[in-house]
Structures are given as structure tokens and as C-alpha cells.
Coordinates of C-alpha atoms in Angstrom, one line a residue:
M8 CA 18.7 -1.5 41.7
I9 CA 16.8 0.7 39.2
H10 CA 18.8 2.6 36.6
F11 CA 17.5 5.4 34.4
G12 CA 18.4 5.0 30.7
I13 CA 17.9 7.4 27.8
V14 CA 16.2 6.1 24.7
I15 CA 16.2 8.1 21.5
D16 CA 13.0 7.1 19.7
A17 CA 12.7 9.7 16.9
P18 CA 15.2 11.4 14.6
R19 CA 14.5 14.9 15.9
I20 CA 16.0 17.0 18.7
G21 CA 13.7 16.9 21.7
A22 CA 12.1 13.6 20.7
V23 CA 13.6 11.9 23.7
S24 CA 11.8 9.6 26.1
V25 CA 13.1 8.5 29.4
G26 CA 12.6 4.9 30.3
L27 CA 13.1 2.8 33.4
L28 CA 15.6 0.0 32.7
R29 CA 15.8 -2.6 35.4
G30 CA 19.3 -4.1 35.8
G31 CA 22.2 -3.2 33.6
A32 CA 25.3 -1.1 34.6
M33 CA 24.9 2.1 32.7
G34 CA 26.1 4.9 35.0
L35 CA 25.2 8.6 34.8
R36 CA 28.5 9.4 33.0
N37 CA 27.8 6.9 30.3
I38 CA 24.2 8.1 30.0
L39 CA 25.3 11.7 29.4
L40 CA 28.0 10.6 27.0
F41 CA 25.5 8.5 25.0
L42 CA 22.9 11.4 25.0
G43 CA 25.5 13.9 23.8
L44 CA 26.7 11.7 21.0
A45 CA 23.1 11.0 19.9
L46 CA 22.0 14.6 19.9
S47 CA 25.2 15.8 18.1
A48 CA 24.5 13.3 15.4
A49 CA 20.8 14.3 15.0
P50 CA 19.9 16.5 12.1
L51 CA 19.2 20.1 13.0
F52 CA 16.7 20.6 10.2
A53 CA 13.8 18.4 9.0
Q54 CA 14.5 19.2 5.3
E55 CA 16.1 15.9 4.4
Q56 CA 14.0 13.7 6.7
L57 CA 11.5 11.4 5.1
W58 CA 8.2 12.6 6.6
E59 CA 9.7 11.9 10.0
N60 CA 11.0 8.5 9.0
E61 CA 9.9 5.6 6.8
A62 CA 8.4 3.7 9.7
S63 CA 5.8 6.4 10.0
F64 CA 4.0 4.8 7.1
F65 CA 3.1 2.0 9.4
D66 CA 3.0 3.8 12.7
G67 CA 0.2 3.2 15.1
G68 CA -1.9 1.0 12.9
D69 CA -2.7 3.9 10.5
E70 CA -1.4 2.0 7.5
L71 CA -3.2 -1.4 7.5
D72 CA -5.2 -2.3 4.5
P73 CA -8.9 -2.7 5.4
S74 CA -9.8 -4.2 2.0
E75 CA -8.6 -7.6 3.3
T76 CA -11.4 -7.8 5.8
E77 CA -14.8 -9.4 5.2
E78 CA -16.6 -6.4 6.7
F79 CA -15.0 -4.1 4.0
R80 CA -15.9 -6.6 1.2
G81 CA -19.5 -6.6 2.4
D82 CA -19.6 -2.8 2.5
M83 CA -18.2 -2.7 -1.0
R84 CA -20.8 -5.1 -2.3
E85 CA -23.6 -2.9 -0.9
L86 CA -22.0 0.2 -2.4
L87 CA -21.6 -1.4 -5.8
N88 CA -25.2 -2.5 -5.8
L89 CA -26.4 1.0 -5.0
C90 CA -24.1 2.5 -7.7
R91 CA -25.6 0.2 -10.3
A92 CA -29.1 1.2 -9.3
T93 CA -28.4 4.9 -8.7
P94 CA -25.3 6.1 -10.5
P95 CA -23.6 8.9 -8.6
R96 CA -23.7 12.4 -10.0
V97 CA -20.2 13.8 -10.7
E98 CA -19.4 17.4 -11.7
E99 CA -16.3 19.2 -12.8
V100 CA -15.8 22.7 -11.4
R101 CA -13.1 25.1 -12.6
Y102 CA -11.5 26.5 -9.5
T103 CA -10.9 29.8 -11.1
A104 CA -14.6 30.4 -11.4
Q105 CA -14.9 30.0 -7.6
L106 CA -12.2 32.5 -6.5
V107 CA -13.2 35.5 -4.4
N108 CA -10.7 38.3 -4.3
G109 CA -8.1 35.9 -5.8
A110 CA -8.6 33.2 -3.2
L111 CA -10.7 30.1 -2.9
P112 CA -13.2 30.3 0.0
P113 CA -13.1 27.4 2.5
G114 CA -16.2 25.8 1.0
G115 CA -15.0 26.3 -2.5
G116 CA -18.1 28.3 -3.2
L117 CA -20.1 25.1 -3.7
S118 CA -23.9 25.1 -3.3
P119 CA -25.8 22.7 -0.9
G120 CA -25.5 19.1 -1.9
H121 CA -22.3 19.7 -4.0
I122 CA -19.4 18.2 -2.2
A123 CA -15.7 17.8 -3.0
L124 CA -14.0 15.0 -1.2
T125 CA -10.3 15.6 -0.6
F126 CA -7.6 13.4 0.9
D127 CA -4.4 14.7 2.5
D128 CA -1.0 13.2 3.6
G129 CA -0.5 10.7 0.8
P130 CA 0.6 8.9 -1.1
S131 CA 0.6 5.8 1.0
P132 CA 2.0 2.5 -0.1
V133 CA -0.9 0.7 1.7
V134 CA -4.1 2.7 1.6
S135 CA -3.8 5.0 -1.4
G136 CA -4.8 2.2 -3.7
T137 CA -7.7 1.1 -1.6
I138 CA -9.1 4.6 -1.4
R139 CA -8.8 5.2 -5.1
R140 CA -10.3 1.8 -6.0
T141 CA -13.3 2.5 -3.7
L142 CA -14.0 5.8 -5.4
E143 CA -13.4 4.6 -8.9
A144 CA -15.7 1.5 -8.5
C145 CA -18.6 4.0 -8.7
G146 CA -16.9 6.6 -11.0
I147 CA -16.5 9.1 -8.1
R148 CA -13.7 11.6 -8.4
A149 CA -11.9 13.5 -5.6
G150 CA -8.9 15.6 -4.8
F151 CA -5.6 14.3 -3.4
F152 CA -3.0 16.5 -1.7
Y153 CA 0.4 14.9 -1.7
V154 CA 3.5 15.4 0.6
G155 CA 6.7 15.8 -1.4
T156 CA 8.8 13.4 0.6
R157 CA 6.1 10.7 0.4
V158 CA 6.0 11.1 -3.3
R159 CA 9.8 10.7 -3.4
W160 CA 9.5 7.6 -1.2
M161 CA 7.0 6.0 -3.5
E162 CA 9.0 6.9 -6.6
T163 CA 12.1 5.2 -5.1
H164 CA 10.5 2.1 -3.4
R165 CA 7.3 1.6 -5.5
P166 CA 8.0 3.2 -8.9
E167 CA 5.7 0.7 -10.6
D168 CA 2.8 2.3 -8.9
A169 CA 3.3 5.7 -10.6
V170 CA 0.8 6.8 -8.0
V171 CA 0.5 10.5 -8.9
R172 CA 0.1 9.9 -12.6
A173 CA -2.3 7.0 -11.8
T174 CA -4.4 9.3 -9.7
L175 CA -4.6 11.9 -12.5
A176 CA -5.4 9.2 -15.1
A177 CA -8.4 8.1 -13.0
G178 CA -9.9 11.6 -13.3
H179 CA -9.0 12.9 -9.8
S180 CA -7.2 16.2 -9.1
V181 CA -3.8 16.4 -7.4
G182 CA -2.1 19.1 -5.4
S183 CA 0.8 19.5 -3.0
H184 CA 0.8 19.4 0.8
S185 CA 4.3 20.8 1.6
M186 CA 7.6 19.0 1.3
N187 CA 7.6 17.1 4.5
H188 CA 4.6 18.2 6.6
A189 CA 6.9 19.0 9.5
R190 CA 5.1 19.0 12.9
G191 CA 3.8 22.4 13.8
L192 CA 4.5 23.7 10.3
S193 CA 2.6 27.0 9.6
I194 CA 2.8 28.5 6.1
G195 CA 1.2 31.6 7.5
R196 CA 3.8 32.1 10.2
L197 CA 6.7 31.5 7.8
A198 CA 5.3 34.0 5.3
S199 CA 4.6 36.6 8.0
Q200 CA 8.1 36.4 9.6
D201 CA 9.9 37.4 6.4
T202 CA 13.4 36.5 7.6
A203 CA 16.2 34.8 5.7
A204 CA 15.5 31.6 7.6
S205 CA 11.8 31.7 7.2
R206 CA 12.0 32.5 3.5
A207 CA 14.3 29.6 2.9
E208 CA 12.0 27.2 4.8
L209 CA 9.0 28.6 2.9
D210 CA 10.7 28.0 -0.4
F211 CA 11.6 24.5 0.7
Q212 CA 8.1 23.6 1.9
V213 CA 6.0 25.3 -0.7
R214 CA 7.9 25.8 -4.0
Q215 CA 10.2 22.8 -3.8
G216 CA 7.5 20.6 -2.4
H217 CA 5.1 21.6 -5.1
E218 CA 7.8 21.0 -7.7
V219 CA 8.2 17.4 -6.5
V220 CA 4.4 16.7 -7.0
T221 CA 4.2 18.4 -10.4
N222 CA 7.2 16.6 -11.7
A223 CA 5.7 13.3 -10.6
A224 CA 2.4 14.3 -12.2
G225 CA 4.0 15.3 -15.5
V226 CA 1.7 18.3 -15.7
W227 CA 1.4 21.5 -13.8
T228 CA -1.2 21.7 -10.9
S229 CA -2.3 24.9 -9.3
F230 CA -3.6 23.2 -6.2
M231 CA -2.1 23.1 -2.7
R232 CA -3.3 22.6 0.8
F233 CA -1.4 24.2 3.7
P234 CA -0.5 21.6 6.4
Y235 CA -2.9 21.8 9.3
G236 CA -4.7 24.5 7.4
A237 CA -2.3 26.9 9.2
G238 CA -2.3 30.3 7.4
W239 CA -5.2 29.6 5.1
N240 CA -6.5 33.2 5.7
T241 CA -3.1 34.9 6.2
P242 CA -2.6 37.6 3.5
E243 CA 1.1 37.1 3.3
A244 CA 0.8 33.4 2.8
L245 CA -1.9 33.7 0.1
A246 CA 0.1 36.4 -1.6
Y247 CA 3.2 34.2 -1.6
V248 CA 1.6 31.2 -3.1
A249 CA -0.2 33.4 -5.7
T250 CA 3.3 34.5 -7.0
L251 CA 3.9 30.8 -7.7
G252 CA 0.6 30.3 -9.5
I253 CA -0.7 28.2 -6.6
T254 CA -4.1 28.4 -4.9
N255 CA -4.7 27.0 -1.3
F256 CA -7.7 24.7 -0.9
H257 CA -9.1 25.0 2.6
W258 CA -12.2 23.1 3.8
N259 CA -15.5 23.7 5.6
M260 CA -16.3 20.1 6.5
D261 CA -14.2 17.4 8.2
T262 CA -14.2 13.7 8.6
G263 CA -12.5 13.9 11.9
D264 CA -10.1 11.2 10.9
A265 CA -7.1 13.1 12.2
D266 CA -8.5 13.0 15.7
P267 CA -6.5 10.4 17.7
E268 CA -9.8 8.9 19.0
H269 CA -11.0 8.2 15.5
R270 CA -7.7 7.1 13.9
R271 CA -8.5 3.4 14.2
G272 CA -12.2 3.4 14.0
G273 CA -14.1 3.6 10.7
P274 CA -17.5 3.9 12.5
A275 CA -16.3 7.0 14.4
V276 CA -15.1 8.6 11.2
L277 CA -18.4 7.8 9.5
A278 CA -20.5 9.4 12.3
F279 CA -18.2 12.5 12.5
S280 CA -18.4 13.0 8.8
Q281 CA -22.2 12.8 8.7
E282 CA -22.5 15.3 11.6
S283 CA -20.2 17.7 9.8
M284 CA -21.8 17.3 6.4
M285 CA -25.5 17.4 7.4
R286 CA -27.6 20.3 8.7
G287 CA -30.2 18.9 11.1
G288 CA -31.5 15.4 10.8
D289 CA -31.1 12.6 13.2
F290 CA -29.2 9.3 13.5
I291 CA -31.6 6.4 12.9
R292 CA -31.4 2.7 12.0
A293 CA -33.1 1.2 9.0
N294 CA -36.1 0.3 11.2
G295 CA -36.5 4.0 12.1
R296 CA -35.3 3.6 15.6
H297 CA -33.1 6.4 17.1
C298 CA -29.4 5.7 17.6
S299 CA -28.1 6.9 20.9
N300 CA -24.6 6.0 19.7
H301 CA -24.0 7.7 16.4
A302 CA -21.1 5.4 15.6
A303 CA -23.1 2.2 16.1
P304 CA -23.3 -0.1 13.1
G305 CA -26.2 0.6 10.8
C306 CA -26.8 4.2 12.1
Y307 CA -27.1 7.0 9.5
N308 CA -28.1 10.6 9.6
R309 CA -31.4 11.1 7.9
G310 CA -33.9 13.9 7.5
G311 CA -31.5 16.8 7.3
I312 CA -30.0 19.0 4.5
L313 CA -26.7 18.0 2.9
R314 CA -24.3 21.0 3.1
G315 CA -22.1 22.0 0.2
G316 CA -18.3 22.5 0.2
I317 CA -15.0 20.8 0.6
V318 CA -14.5 17.8 2.9
L319 CA -11.1 17.2 4.6
A320 CA -10.0 13.6 4.9
H321 CA -6.7 11.8 5.1
E322 CA -5.1 8.7 3.7
K323 CA -5.6 6.6 6.8
T324 CA -6.8 3.1 7.5
S325 CA -9.9 4.4 9.4
T326 CA -10.8 6.6 6.5
A327 CA -10.4 3.8 3.9
S328 CA -12.5 1.5 6.1
A329 CA -15.3 4.0 6.4
L330 CA -15.3 5.2 2.8
P331 CA -17.7 2.6 1.3
R332 CA -20.4 3.4 3.9
L333 CA -19.7 7.1 3.7
L334 CA -20.1 7.1 -0.1
R335 CA -23.3 5.0 0.1
W336 CA -24.8 7.5 2.6
M337 CA -23.8 10.5 0.4
I338 CA -25.4 8.9 -2.7
E339 CA -28.6 8.1 -0.8
E340 CA -28.7 11.7 0.4
G341 CA -28.5 13.0 -3.2
A342 CA -24.9 14.3 -3.1
T343 CA -23.2 15.6 -6.3
F344 CA -19.5 14.7 -6.2
V345 CA -17.4 17.7 -7.3
V346 CA -13.8 17.5 -8.6
F347 CA -12.0 20.8 -9.1
T348 CA -10.1 21.3 -12.3
D349 CA -7.4 23.8 -13.5

């Protein structure tokens, strides 16, 4: 006989999956009783949840350290050799000089070839260090947008890392990325609703989330990135963060590393990034032959014009894996790496 069982696999209402359990003696009455007790115990709000849960740090293979692989070590050797021969150009840009009508445009107002790499969703106990070490090996600086609950987790479980202060000390910029990056969170929608509930959630996600990051940094930062980019051009949202002295940083180029198809594959992230960052050109191998598969090993976009602006990336295994090859390509294409400053 086949019985239906209810399995609660996430700490949120509605995150319920129905599985087929062969054997067992759980009857419908017991199933309903179990479900009712589980749902009544579930939190109604995400405010005290840790990013979803601590296991999400390692969910789906996103949090494996690629630096342990021989392929990554080989990529790093090639990158370091290039950086010794052709030191990357790095430039500081005051964000206030780039504002248009009080807001930062999606590309940051940067000219062609000037690119600001930015990384969302950290800090991570696994890949944050790998990403920073890869950048710092060549003196390249970037921007990091941290989630409040992840900062708290690191302060509690890995205080010795002092990850936010270490990021600043290495010359990178830091900003906030909401308190818990709740699924479907839209800063624009919350600001537009203007109800007691929306104002409370907006305060929690923006002001309190930003406070966690600045406290961990030990200095004030004016930088934030709205989760999912939702509300980046909503007047109410931009006006609200402005009252807090915060500026939203949107992007005009994307690594594609949030795409489920790319989450595990560094080559796919590399190819997507090049397509986003280059105008024209073609994917070719070192021998000049055309690549029909842009994500194939040894394929790079050549012959185009490097765009300027802000690149969206995330602290993921696939991103960390692709980063040495991406930096090498950017240096070879003559990129100037931009870091925004207060």
C-alpha cells in the first residue's frame, strides 16, 4: 500500500513538499495533525530567520571552495604571470561625482573599458576568502554588498575572519544588501505601499540591515544594492534610502551566475560575462579558430569593444571558479578596474 506523507523541508509557510512514502502506518488523521502542528510552529515572518537557514550556505553545491582543484591552481598561475607582465590598471571613483539627479545610474556613469566588479549575497564562510584572494593577488579592487544576517552569522561562528573589516582593509568597498534577502523582496514595492506593515519591513530590511553592515565595518558606508535590483528606479524607494544617506548601486552588466543553469559551471559564467561586457567581437581559441560553444575551454571573446559600467556577480562557487580566467581576459582586453569610494 502507498501512503502519502507530508515533509516540511523549509522553515517558511508554504514551503511544503509532498512525498510518496512506501510502507508505514501514518493515516490521514495523523498527517493532518502533524501538518497543523508544524505550520503553527513555523515563524510568520522572516525577520529572525538566518538567510532562510544556515544550511543554505552549503545548499546545492553553491558553497564549495574551487581553490582546492588543480584546474583553479593552474588558472591562478596563468593570471599571476599575466599580472606580473601587465599590472592591472585600478582607479578610484568617488560615487558622488557620478550621481545624476541624486541617483547613481545603472552603469555608474563609467566610460568604455572602465569596469567596477561587484559581488552580492556574502559574506560566505567558504568562497568569500577565495574571491578576495584572487582579486588581491593582482591588486584588483571591487565592491561587496553584504546581507545583514550573513554578517551576523559570520560574526557569531567565524569571528576570527572579521570579514567585513578585512574586505575594507584590502581596499575594496562594502555596502549592504538588505537584512535577510527574503525571497521576492522588493524595496520598491515596500516603499510604494506606504502602510504600517510595509514601513516596518522597509525599516528592517534597509535601515537595520545597513546598520549591521556598518557596525561590522566600523565605518559608515553609503552603498547599498536592492535585492534582485527590484525598485532600482522607483522614486519612492530612492527617496527613502536618500533620507538615510544611502545610495543604491544598480548594474548594467551581468555575469549570469544567478542563473540556475550557470550556478555550478565556471565556463558558463565566463562566457556569459564576456557576452555581457563586450560589444561585438567573436569567441575564438588561441589558434584563431571560431568557438561554436562559447563556454568551451580556451574560448575568449576577441575583437570587440569593452563596455563600461558596473558588473553584477555573486559570492558563489561558479563565480569564484571563473574569476581567474575572467580577470585574465579583462586585463588582456585593457580593462581599468574601478572601485567606488565614499
